[in-house]
Coordinates of C-alpha atoms in Angstrom, one line a residue:
Chain A
X1341 CA 97.8 89.5 106.8
X1342 CA 95.8 86.5 105.3
X1343 CA 98.0 83.2 104.4
X1344 CA 96.1 81.0 102.1
X1345 CA 96.3 77.1 102.8
X1346 CA 95.4 74.2 100.7
X1347 CA 94.3 72.1 103.3
X1348 CA 91.7 74.5 105.0
X1349 CA 89.5 77.1 103.8
X1350 CA 89.6 79.3 107.0
X1351 CA 89.4 82.9 106.3
X1352 CA 91.0 86.0 108.2
X1353 CA 94.1 85.4 110.2
X1354 CA 95.4 81.8 110.1
X1355 CA 98.9 80.7 111.0
X1356 CA 100.4 77.9 109.2
X1357 CA 100.9 75.0 111.4
X1358 CA 103.7 72.4 111.1
X1359 CA 101.5 69.7 109.8
X1360 CA 100.1 72.1 107.2
X1361 CA 103.4 72.9 106.3
X1362 CA 104.2 69.7 104.7
X1363 CA 100.9 69.8 102.5
X1364 CA 101.6 73.2 101.4
X1365 CA 105.2 73.5 100.7
X1366 CA 104.7 72.7 97.1
X1367 CA 101.8 74.9 96.3
X1368 CA 101.9 78.2 94.4
X1369 CA 99.8 81.0 96.2
X1370 CA 96.9 82.3 94.9
X1371 CA 98.0 84.6 92.0
X1372 CA 96.1 87.0 89.7
X1373 CA 97.0 89.9 87.3
X1374 CA 95.4 93.1 85.6
X1375 CA 96.5 94.7 82.7
X1376 CA 96.4 98.2 81.1
X1377 CA 95.0 99.7 84.2
X1378 CA 97.0 102.9 83.8
X1379 CA 96.2 105.2 81.1
X1380 CA 99.7 107.3 80.6
X1381 CA 102.5 104.4 80.6
X1382 CA 102.6 102.4 77.2
X1383 CA 102.0 99.3 78.9
X1384 CA 101.0 98.4 82.6
X1385 CA 100.0 95.3 84.9
X1386 CA 99.8 94.5 88.3
X1387 CA 100.9 91.0 89.7
X1388 CA 99.5 89.6 92.9
X1389 CA 101.0 86.5 94.3
X1390 CA 99.3 85.8 97.8
X1391 CA 99.4 89.0 99.4
X1392 CA 102.5 90.0 97.6
X1393 CA 101.4 92.8 94.9
X1394 CA 103.5 94.8 92.4
X1395 CA 102.4 97.3 89.8
X1396 CA 104.4 97.6 86.6
X1397 CA 104.6 100.5 84.3
X1398 CA 106.4 100.3 81.0
X1399 CA 107.5 103.2 78.7
X1400 CA 108.8 102.0 75.3
X1401 CA 110.6 102.4 72.8
X1402 CA 111.0 106.0 73.7
X1403 CA 113.6 108.8 73.6
X1404 CA 117.0 108.1 75.5
X1405 CA 119.3 110.8 76.6
X1406 CA 122.6 111.1 74.6
X1407 CA 124.5 109.9 77.6
X1408 CA 122.8 106.6 77.8
X1409 CA 122.1 105.8 74.4
X1410 CA 123.6 102.7 72.6
X1411 CA 124.3 103.0 68.9
X1412 CA 122.9 99.4 67.7
X1413 CA 120.2 98.6 70.3
X1414 CA 117.8 99.7 73.2
X1415 CA 118.5 100.7 76.5
X1416 CA 116.7 99.1 79.4
X1417 CA 116.1 100.8 82.7
X1418 CA 114.8 99.5 85.3
X1419 CA 113.2 101.4 88.5
X1420 CA 111.7 99.8 91.8
X1421 CA 110.1 102.3 94.0
X1422 CA 109.8 100.8 97.6
X1423 CA 106.8 101.8 99.4
X1424 CA 108.4 103.5 102.3
X1425 CA 111.6 105.6 102.0
X1426 CA 113.8 106.3 99.4
X1427 CA 115.1 103.3 96.9
X1428 CA 118.5 101.9 98.3
X1429 CA 121.0 99.2 97.9
X1430 CA 118.5 96.3 98.0
X1431 CA 116.3 98.2 95.4
X1432 CA 119.1 98.5 93.1
X1433 CA 120.5 94.8 93.2
X1434 CA 116.7 94.0 92.4
X1435 CA 116.8 96.4 89.8
X1436 CA 119.8 94.6 88.1
X1437 CA 118.3 91.3 88.0
X1438 CA 115.2 92.5 86.3
X1439 CA 117.4 94.6 83.9
X1440 CA 119.7 91.4 82.9
X1441 CA 116.3 89.3 82.5
X1442 CA 114.5 91.8 80.4
X1443 CA 117.6 92.5 78.3
X1444 CA 117.9 88.6 77.7
X1445 CA 114.2 88.7 76.8
X1446 CA 113.7 91.5 74.6
X1447 CA 114.7 92.1 70.8
X1448 CA 116.4 95.0 71.7
X1449 CA 118.2 95.5 68.1
X1450 CA 115.0 96.1 66.7
X1451 CA 114.8 99.6 68.1
X1452 CA 118.6 101.3 68.4
X1453 CA 119.0 104.3 70.3
X1454 CA 115.9 104.2 72.2
X1455 CA 115.0 103.5 75.7
X1456 CA 112.7 100.9 77.5
X1457 CA 111.8 101.8 80.8
X1458 CA 110.3 99.6 83.4
X1459 CA 109.0 101.2 86.9
X1460 CA 108.1 98.9 89.5
X1461 CA 106.2 100.0 92.4
X1462 CA 105.8 98.0 95.6
X1463 CA 102.0 97.7 96.7
X1464 CA 102.5 95.1 99.4
X1465 CA 105.6 92.7 100.2
X1466 CA 104.8 89.2 101.7
X1467 CA 107.4 87.5 100.5
X1468 CA 108.9 86.4 97.0
X1469 CA 109.0 90.0 95.8
X1470 CA 111.6 89.3 93.1
X1471 CA 109.5 86.7 91.8
X1472 CA 106.6 89.1 91.7
X1473 CA 108.7 92.1 90.2
X1474 CA 109.7 89.9 87.4
X1475 CA 106.2 88.4 86.6
X1476 CA 104.7 91.9 86.7
X1477 CA 107.4 93.2 84.4
X1478 CA 107.0 90.5 81.7
X1479 CA 103.2 90.9 81.8
X1480 CA 103.6 94.9 81.4
X1481 CA 106.0 94.3 78.7
X1482 CA 103.6 91.9 77.1
X1483 CA 100.8 94.6 77.2
X1484 CA 102.9 97.4 76.0
X1485 CA 103.7 94.9 72.9
X1486 CA 107.5 95.2 72.7
X1487 CA 109.0 92.5 70.7
X1488 CA 110.3 89.5 72.8
X1489 CA 112.1 86.3 71.9
X1490 CA 110.6 84.3 74.6
X1491 CA 108.6 85.0 77.8
X1492 CA 110.0 84.9 81.2
X1493 CA 108.6 84.2 84.6
X1494 CA 110.2 83.8 87.8
X1495 CA 109.9 81.2 91.1
X1496 CA 111.1 81.7 94.5
X1497 CA 112.0 78.9 96.6
X1498 CA 113.1 78.9 100.3
X1499 CA 115.0 76.1 102.0
X1500 CA 113.9 75.6 105.7
X1501 CA 116.2 74.7 108.6
X1502 CA 114.9 71.1 108.3
X1503 CA 115.9 70.9 104.9
X1504 CA 112.7 71.2 103.1
X1505 CA 111.9 73.1 100.1
X1506 CA 109.1 75.7 100.2
X1507 CA 107.9 77.1 97.1
X1508 CA 106.8 81.0 97.0
X1509 CA 107.3 81.4 100.3
X1510 CA 105.5 83.9 102.4
X1511 CA 107.6 86.9 104.5
X1512 CA 107.4 84.6 107.7
X1513 CA 108.8 81.7 105.8
X1514 CA 111.4 83.5 104.5
X1515 CA 112.8 84.9 107.9
X1516 CA 112.9 81.4 109.1
X1517 CA 114.5 79.6 106.2
X1518 CA 118.3 78.9 105.8
X1519 CA 118.2 79.6 102.1
X1520 CA 116.3 81.8 99.6
X1521 CA 116.7 81.2 96.0
X1522 CA 114.8 82.9 93.0
X1523 CA 115.3 81.6 89.2
X1524 CA 114.1 83.5 86.3
X1525 CA 113.1 80.7 83.8
X1526 CA 112.3 81.6 80.1
X1527 CA 109.0 79.9 78.1
X1528 CA 110.7 78.1 75.3
X1529 CA 112.9 75.6 76.7
X1530 CA 112.5 76.4 80.4
X1531 CA 116.1 77.2 81.0
X1532 CA 117.1 79.4 83.9
X1533 CA 117.7 83.2 82.5
X1534 CA 118.7 84.5 86.1
X1535 CA 119.3 83.2 89.5
X1536 CA 119.4 85.0 92.7
X1537 CA 120.5 83.4 96.3
X1538 CA 121.2 84.1 99.6
X1539 CA 122.0 81.6 102.3
X1540 CA 123.9 78.1 102.2
X1541 CA 122.9 75.1 100.0
X1542 CA 124.2 72.1 98.5
X1543 CA 124.7 71.3 94.9
X1544 CA 122.0 68.7 95.3
X1545 CA 119.6 71.2 96.8
X1546 CA 120.1 73.9 93.9
X1547 CA 119.5 71.5 91.3
X1548 CA 116.4 70.3 93.1
X1549 CA 115.3 74.0 93.3
X1550 CA 115.7 74.5 89.8
X1551 CA 113.8 71.6 88.8
X1552 CA 111.1 72.5 90.9
X1553 CA 111.1 76.2 89.6
X1554 CA 110.9 74.9 86.0
X1555 CA 107.6 72.7 87.1
X1556 CA 106.0 75.5 88.8
X1557 CA 107.0 77.8 85.9
X1558 CA 105.0 75.8 83.2
X1559 CA 101.8 76.7 85.7
X1560 CA 103.0 80.3 85.3
X1561 CA 103.3 80.5 81.5
X1562 CA 99.8 78.5 81.3
X1563 CA 98.3 81.6 83.5
X1564 CA 100.2 84.0 80.7
X1565 CA 98.5 82.3 78.0
X1566 CA 95.1 82.0 79.6
X1567 CA 95.1 85.6 80.6
X1568 CA 96.2 86.8 76.8
X1569 CA 93.5 84.5 75.2
X1570 CA 91.0 85.9 77.7
X1571 CA 92.1 89.5 76.9
X1572 CA 91.9 88.9 72.9
X1573 CA 88.7 86.8 73.2
X1574 CA 86.0 89.7 72.2
X1575 CA 87.9 90.3 69.1
X1576 CA 86.7 88.5 66.2
Chain B
X1334 CA 111.5 112.4 78.3
X1335 CA 109.9 115.3 77.0
X1336 CA 106.1 115.6 77.4
X1337 CA 104.3 115.9 74.3
X1338 CA 103.5 119.6 73.7
X1339 CA 99.7 120.6 73.6
X1340 CA 98.8 121.7 70.1
X1341 CA 97.1 125.2 69.4
X1342 CA 94.1 123.7 68.1
X1343 CA 93.6 121.5 71.2
X1344 CA 94.3 124.4 73.4
X1345 CA 91.7 126.9 71.6
X1346 CA 89.2 123.8 71.4
X1347 CA 89.2 123.2 75.2
X1348 CA 89.4 127.1 75.9
X1349 CA 86.0 127.5 73.7
X1350 CA 84.5 124.3 75.4
X1351 CA 84.7 125.6 79.0
X1352 CA 83.5 128.8 77.8
X1353 CA 80.5 127.2 76.5
X1354 CA 80.4 125.0 80.0
X1355 CA 81.3 121.7 78.3
X1356 CA 83.9 119.6 79.4
X1357 CA 86.3 117.0 77.7
X1358 CA 84.6 114.0 79.3
X1359 CA 80.9 115.2 79.2
X1360 CA 81.0 116.7 83.3
X1361 CA 79.4 119.5 84.5
X1362 CA 81.8 122.2 85.8
X1363 CA 81.3 121.5 89.1
X1364 CA 81.3 117.9 89.0
X1365 CA 84.1 115.8 90.4
X1366 CA 85.3 112.2 88.5
X1367 CA 84.8 109.2 90.4
X1368 CA 86.6 108.3 93.6
X1369 CA 87.8 105.1 94.3
X1370 CA 89.2 104.4 97.5
X1371 CA 90.9 101.0 98.5
X1372 CA 92.7 99.9 101.5
X1373 CA 95.7 97.7 101.5
X1374 CA 96.4 94.7 103.9
X1375 CA 98.4 96.4 106.7
X1376 CA 97.0 99.5 108.2
X1377 CA 98.0 102.8 106.9
X1378 CA 98.1 101.9 103.2
X1379 CA 95.7 103.2 100.6
X1380 CA 94.9 103.7 97.0
X1381 CA 92.9 106.7 95.7
X1382 CA 91.8 106.6 92.0
X1383 CA 90.3 109.9 90.8
X1384 CA 89.2 109.1 87.4
X1385 CA 92.2 107.7 85.7
X1386 CA 94.8 109.9 88.3
X1387 CA 96.1 107.1 90.8
X1388 CA 97.9 107.6 93.8
X1389 CA 98.9 105.3 96.5
X1390 CA 99.9 106.3 100.1
X1391 CA 101.6 104.6 103.2
X1392 CA 101.7 105.6 106.4
X1393 CA 104.2 104.0 108.8
X1394 CA 105.8 104.8 112.1
X1395 CA 108.9 104.7 114.5
X1396 CA 110.4 105.7 117.5
X1397 CA 113.0 108.3 117.5
X1398 CA 114.4 110.9 119.7
X1399 CA 112.6 114.1 119.5
X1400 CA 113.8 117.5 117.9
X1401 CA 115.4 119.5 120.7
X1402 CA 113.2 122.4 120.2
X1403 CA 110.0 120.4 120.9
X1404 CA 110.9 117.6 123.4
X1405 CA 107.0 117.1 124.1
X1406 CA 105.8 116.5 120.6
X1407 CA 106.1 113.8 118.0
X1408 CA 107.4 114.2 114.4
X1409 CA 105.4 114.1 111.2
X1410 CA 107.5 113.6 108.0
X1411 CA 105.7 113.8 104.4
X1412 CA 107.0 112.8 101.2
X1413 CA 105.5 113.1 98.0
X1414 CA 106.9 111.2 95.1
X1415 CA 106.1 111.6 91.5
X1416 CA 106.9 108.1 90.3
X1417 CA 108.2 107.8 86.5
X1418 CA 105.3 105.7 85.9
X1419 CA 102.9 108.2 86.3
X1420 CA 104.1 110.3 83.4
X1421 CA 106.8 110.3 80.5
X1422 CA 107.9 114.0 81.6
X1423 CA 108.6 112.8 85.4
X1424 CA 112.1 111.6 85.7
X1425 CA 113.6 110.2 89.0
X1426 CA 115.4 112.4 91.5
X1427 CA 114.6 115.4 89.4
X1428 CA 113.3 118.3 92.0
X1429 CA 110.6 119.8 89.5
X1430 CA 108.5 122.8 90.7
X1431 CA 105.3 120.7 90.7
X1432 CA 107.0 118.2 93.0
X1433 CA 108.0 121.1 95.5
X1434 CA 104.7 122.9 95.0
X1435 CA 102.6 119.6 95.9
X1436 CA 105.0 118.6 98.7
X1437 CA 104.4 122.0 100.0
X1438 CA 100.9 122.4 100.1
X1439 CA 100.2 118.9 101.2
X1440 CA 102.7 119.7 104.2
X1441 CA 100.8 122.7 105.1
X1442 CA 97.5 121.1 104.9
X1443 CA 98.5 118.4 106.9
X1444 CA 100.9 119.9 109.4
X1445 CA 99.4 123.2 110.1
X1446 CA 95.8 122.1 110.2
X1447 CA 96.8 120.0 113.3
X1448 CA 94.6 117.3 112.2
X1449 CA 97.2 115.0 113.9
X1450 CA 97.6 115.9 117.7
X1451 CA 101.4 115.9 118.2
X1452 CA 101.4 115.8 121.8
X1453 CA 99.8 112.8 121.6
X1454 CA 102.6 111.0 119.9
X1455 CA 105.0 111.5 122.6
X1456 CA 106.2 108.1 124.4
X1457 CA 109.2 109.5 126.9
X1458 CA 109.1 113.2 127.0
X1459 CA 112.7 114.2 125.6
X1460 CA 113.9 110.7 124.7
X1461 CA 111.3 108.7 122.7
X1462 CA 108.7 110.2 120.4
X1463 CA 106.8 108.8 117.5
X1464 CA 108.0 109.9 113.9
X1465 CA 104.9 109.5 111.6
X1466 CA 105.9 109.4 107.9
X1467 CA 103.5 109.4 105.2
X1468 CA 104.7 108.1 101.9
X1469 CA 102.8 109.5 98.5
X1470 CA 103.6 107.8 95.3
X1471 CA 101.7 109.2 92.5
X1472 CA 101.3 106.3 89.9
X1473 CA 99.0 108.0 87.1
X1474 CA 98.9 111.3 86.1
X1475 CA 95.6 112.6 84.8
X1476 CA 95.2 116.0 86.5
X1477 CA 94.3 117.1 89.9
X1478 CA 97.3 115.5 91.4
X1479 CA 96.9 117.6 94.6
X1480 CA 93.2 116.3 95.5
X1481 CA 93.9 113.0 95.0
X1482 CA 97.2 113.1 97.2
X1483 CA 95.3 114.9 100.0
X1484 CA 92.4 112.4 99.9
X1485 CA 94.9 109.7 99.9
X1486 CA 96.9 111.0 102.7
X1487 CA 94.0 111.6 104.8
X1488 CA 92.6 108.0 104.0
X1489 CA 95.7 106.6 105.1
X1490 CA 96.3 108.6 108.3
X1491 CA 92.7 107.7 109.3
X1492 CA 93.1 104.0 108.6
X1493 CA 96.5 103.7 110.3
X1494 CA 96.8 102.2 114.0
X1495 CA 100.1 103.2 115.7
X1496 CA 101.5 100.4 117.9
X1497 CA 100.8 100.2 121.7
X1498 CA 104.0 101.0 123.9
X1499 CA 104.5 99.6 127.3
X1500 CA 107.1 101.5 129.4
X1501 CA 108.8 100.2 132.3
X1502 CA 110.9 102.5 133.8
X1503 CA 113.9 103.3 131.1
X1504 CA 112.5 100.2 128.8
X1505 CA 110.1 100.9 126.0
X1506 CA 108.7 97.8 124.4
X1507 CA 106.3 98.3 121.4
X1508 CA 103.3 95.8 121.5
X1509 CA 101.2 94.8 118.6
X1510 CA 99.1 97.5 117.0
X1511 CA 95.7 98.5 118.6
X1512 CA 92.9 100.7 117.7
X1513 CA 94.4 104.2 118.3
X1514 CA 91.5 106.5 119.1
X1515 CA 93.2 109.1 116.8
X1516 CA 90.9 110.5 114.2
X1517 CA 92.5 113.3 112.4
X1518 CA 90.0 116.0 111.0
X1519 CA 89.3 115.4 107.6
X1520 CA 90.6 118.4 105.3
X1521 CA 90.5 118.0 101.6
X1522 CA 92.2 120.1 98.9
X1523 CA 89.9 121.1 96.1
X1524 CA 91.2 122.8 93.2
X1525 CA 89.6 125.5 91.0
X1526 CA 88.2 127.3 88.9
X1527 CA 87.0 124.1 86.8
X1528 CA 86.8 121.9 89.4
X1529 CA 88.9 118.8 89.0
X1530 CA 90.7 119.4 85.8
X1531 CA 92.0 116.5 83.8
X1532 CA 95.3 116.4 82.5
X1533 CA 94.6 118.3 79.2
X1534 CA 92.3 120.8 81.0
X1535 CA 95.0 121.4 83.6
X1536 CA 97.5 122.4 80.9
X1537 CA 95.2 125.4 79.3
X1538 CA 95.0 126.5 83.1
X1539 CA 96.0 130.2 83.5
X1540 CA 96.0 129.8 87.6
X1541 CA 94.9 127.4 90.3
X1542 CA 93.0 128.1 93.4
X1543 CA 93.4 125.5 95.8
X1544 CA 91.2 125.7 99.2
X1545 CA 91.6 123.1 102.0
X1546 CA 88.7 122.7 104.2
X1547 CA 87.1 120.2 106.6
X1548 CA 83.3 119.1 107.0
X1549 CA 82.7 121.6 109.7
X1550 CA 83.3 124.3 107.0
X1551 CA 86.8 125.4 108.5
X1552 CA 89.2 126.9 106.1
X1553 CA 92.7 125.4 106.7
X1554 CA 94.7 126.9 103.6
X1555 CA 94.1 128.8 100.6
X1556 CA 96.5 129.1 97.8
X1557 CA 96.2 131.0 94.6
X1558 CA 99.0 130.7 92.0
X1559 CA 99.2 131.6 88.5
X1560 CA 98.8 135.4 89.0
X1561 CA 95.1 135.5 88.2
X1562 CA 93.1 138.0 89.8
X1563 CA 90.1 137.0 91.5
X1564 CA 87.0 139.0 92.8
X1565 CA 86.2 138.7 96.4
X1566 CA 82.7 137.1 95.3
X1567 CA 84.4 134.7 93.2
X1568 CA 86.5 133.2 96.0
X1569 CA 83.5 133.0 98.3
X1570 CA 81.7 131.5 95.6
X1571 CA 84.7 128.9 95.2
X1572 CA 84.6 128.2 99.1
X1573 CA 81.1 127.5 99.1
X1574 CA 81.3 125.3 96.3
X1575 CA 84.3 123.7 98.3
X1576 CA 82.2 123.3 101.4
X1577 CA 79.8 120.9 99.3
X1578 CA 82.5 118.8 97.6
X1579 CA 84.1 118.4 101.0
X1580 CA 81.1 117.1 102.8
X1581 CA 80.5 114.4 99.7
X1582 CA 84.2 113.6 99.6
X1583 CA 84.2 113.2 103.9
X1584 CA 81.5 110.7 103.3
X1585 CA 83.0 108.7 100.8
X1586 CA 85.8 108.3 103.1
X1587 CA 84.1 107.2 106.2
X1588 CA 82.2 105.0 104.1
X1589 CA 85.2 103.3 102.8
X1590 CA 86.8 103.3 106.2
X1591 CA 83.4 101.5 107.7
X1592 CA 83.7 98.9 105.1
X1593 CA 87.0 98.2 105.7
X1594 CA 86.7 97.8 109.3
X1595 CA 83.6 95.7 109.0
X1596 CA 85.4 93.1 106.9
X1597 CA 88.6 92.9 109.1
X1598 CA 86.1 92.1 112.3
X1599 CA 84.4 89.6 110.2
X1600 CA 87.7 88.2 109.2
X1601 CA 86.9 88.3 105.3
X1602 CA 89.5 88.8 103.0
X1603 CA 90.7 92.3 102.4
X1604 CA 93.3 94.2 100.9
X1605 CA 94.4 95.1 97.1
X1606 CA 94.3 91.6 96.0
X1607 CA 90.6 91.3 96.8
X1608 CA 89.9 94.7 95.4
X1609 CA 90.9 93.8 92.0
X1610 CA 87.8 93.8 89.9
X1611 CA 87.0 90.1 88.6
X1612 CA 84.8 90.9 85.7
X1613 CA 87.2 92.6 83.6
X1614 CA 88.7 90.9 80.4
X1615 CA 92.2 92.3 81.2
X1616 CA 92.3 90.6 84.6
X1617 CA 92.8 86.8 85.6
X1618 CA 92.9 85.2 88.9
X1619 CA 94.1 81.8 89.8
X1620 CA 93.7 79.8 92.9
X1621 CA 96.6 78.0 94.9
X1622 CA 97.9 75.6 92.5
X1623 CA 100.0 72.5 93.7
X1624 CA 103.3 71.7 92.0
X1625 CA 104.1 68.3 90.9
X1626 CA 107.3 67.2 92.8
X1627 CA 107.6 63.7 92.2
X1628 CA 110.3 63.2 90.1
X1629 CA 111.9 66.1 91.2
X1630 CA 114.7 64.5 93.1
X1631 CA 115.4 61.9 90.3
X1632 CA 116.4 64.8 87.7
X1633 CA 118.4 66.8 90.3
X1634 CA 120.7 64.0 91.1
X1635 CA 120.8 63.1 87.3
X1636 CA 122.1 66.7 86.7
X1637 CA 124.6 66.5 89.5
X1638 CA 126.0 63.2 88.8
X1639 CA 126.4 64.2 84.9
X1640 CA 128.3 67.1 85.8
X1641 CA 132.1 66.5 85.5
X1642 CA 134.2 67.6 88.7
X1643 CA 136.1 70.5 88.3
X1644 CA 140.1 69.6 87.7
X1645 CA 141.5 73.1 88.6
X1646 CA 142.9 72.8 92.0
X1647 CA 142.8 75.8 94.1
X1648 CA 146.2 76.8 95.6
X1649 CA 146.1 76.6 99.3
X1650 CA 146.9 79.9 101.3
X1651 CA 150.7 80.8 102.2
X1652 CA 151.0 82.6 105.5
X1653 CA 153.3 85.9 104.5
X1654 CA 153.2 87.7 108.1
X1655 CA 151.2 87.5 111.1
X1656 CA 147.6 88.6 109.7
X1657 CA 148.4 88.3 106.0
X1658 CA 147.9 85.2 103.8
X1659 CA 148.6 84.9 100.0
X1660 CA 146.6 82.6 97.4
X1661 CA 148.1 82.2 94.2
X1662 CA 151.0 83.3 92.6
X1663 CA 150.1 85.8 90.1
X1664 CA 150.9 86.1 86.3
X1665 CA 153.7 88.8 85.0
X1666 CA 153.0 92.4 85.8
X1667 CA 151.4 93.9 82.7
X1668 CA 151.0 97.7 84.1
X1669 CA 154.9 98.4 84.4
X1670 CA 156.6 100.3 81.0
X1671 CA 159.6 98.7 79.5
X1672 CA 161.6 101.8 80.3
X1673 CA 161.0 101.7 84.0
X1674 CA 162.2 98.2 84.6
X1675 CA 165.7 99.2 84.3
X1676 CA 165.0 102.3 86.8
X1677 CA 163.7 99.8 89.2
X1678 CA 165.4 96.9 90.7
X1679 CA 163.1 93.9 91.1
X1680 CA 164.4 92.2 93.9
X1681 CA 161.1 90.2 94.7
X1682 CA 161.1 86.7 93.6
X1683 CA 157.2 86.8 93.6
X1684 CA 155.8 88.6 90.9
X1685 CA 153.0 91.1 91.7
X1686 CA 150.0 90.3 89.3
X1687 CA 146.6 91.9 88.6
X1688 CA 144.0 91.8 91.7
X1689 CA 142.3 88.8 90.3
X1690 CA 145.0 86.2 90.4
X1691 CA 146.6 87.2 93.8
X1692 CA 144.2 87.3 96.9
X1693 CA 145.6 89.0 99.9
X1694 CA 143.6 88.5 103.2
X1695 CA 144.5 91.1 105.9
X1696 CA 143.0 90.3 109.3
X1697 CA 142.8 93.0 112.0

């Protein structure tokens, strides 16, 4: 696994030492995305955060089964497929988080009795999986051109055993931390749309993590804007 | 979701074009689409793009007790999944004919060809063997899933490194992955009669001939479906074309494996993140970005101080009996009907309430 560190530019396998941890705890890993890479789905994107990589595909607005249709709005379905094995309870909880966030952001009443399906495939998991899923889902929804009232992004914070807050943790950091918090933040007023936490933490730490996530989300929203600008730069 | 049906004029056009030896995308009759093979960060992960068809494969292993009938052989498990992302017609958890055919063909090709020596997967005879699990996910359906899946599976198996095992008496400890000298013979499936059909061409087909072959021109399996009647020399001609294609594809896989090995040895960056093309207008990458954390502590303590403390007092638990405690009193029973109240003498002082108000905790 390749871990990137802000202080040293070593290539290949490098372990984060304790001194580097202080400098790198408030750093978002290198991230990137590609849109419209699949030909069949209406919208698709891949989002890469460090080594964690997710591929998202969106179909919608499309036909919906009569048993699942809602008379005045679209039905949102989310499917997360792990790389190995069949989806289990863990995937179902993540699907729930993503679905609630998408339902809050999309303008569902514009497409009654239709379905919007978001399918997420885990390509590689190196920490901050739920965040990467949400970011990939948002970029795919943008690519599909579905109307949304606001964009959303997600940031994961880990609280280490010493009480230090680490943003965008790797899988190793997640295993050694005492609490893991994921927040989905919306773009208009940086409010929290969804939060999913495990582990124990104080109210003070919670508010600190929310504040840090809001700060980090500004960068991710700027990234969204830049990628869309780049995409449509050739159109006069 | 139902797939959009193919219109008659499209069908006629495709058939006429094939008769005139012309393909939709300008290829020759026996040409393959562009194949791109990329490997992921961990061993055994491979993504194959055959034109627009995209397939992801992951190989994993774990130690399990062996089957009773074969105590000295390892187990291989193949699983191909048609992700709903690949096509609107694929629904999750639906056993379609296509899925079963693809699974069966993949299994036949890889298991019966003995490309992996199952005897070498044995650790402790009769007790512990390696179970190699191959998961293939179809990400985009643009025709010829069989070939793409088999290329992905073989590349992932070649790329995979089985962890080394140290045995001391009865204990078996697993050491970090080492280069295992397992080189499976490469078997690739080639679909016919039009080589590598794209999705539209697949829809107008009458039949399908799949040949699995390795670079030494040994045929592993031939499957003909659709009820088309082939002449002997047609089958021979197909196998000749197959051998040419197989050697090309095998070379491609080996080159990709070599590249990956070189990059890993030199310590360069590898994985899907690196293989994302940077020059495209639809991609964007950002380097590590530090986040401003200076006034975070102040805003956080500000918010905490501003929120009012809750005035609701949580009732303390009352011990009812050994191992059972009760928190809360509960509200009036809203389930009983008015007529029943006369029949049942309610002698209890505490009214039973809905589950949300009374909390019983029984400790074993």
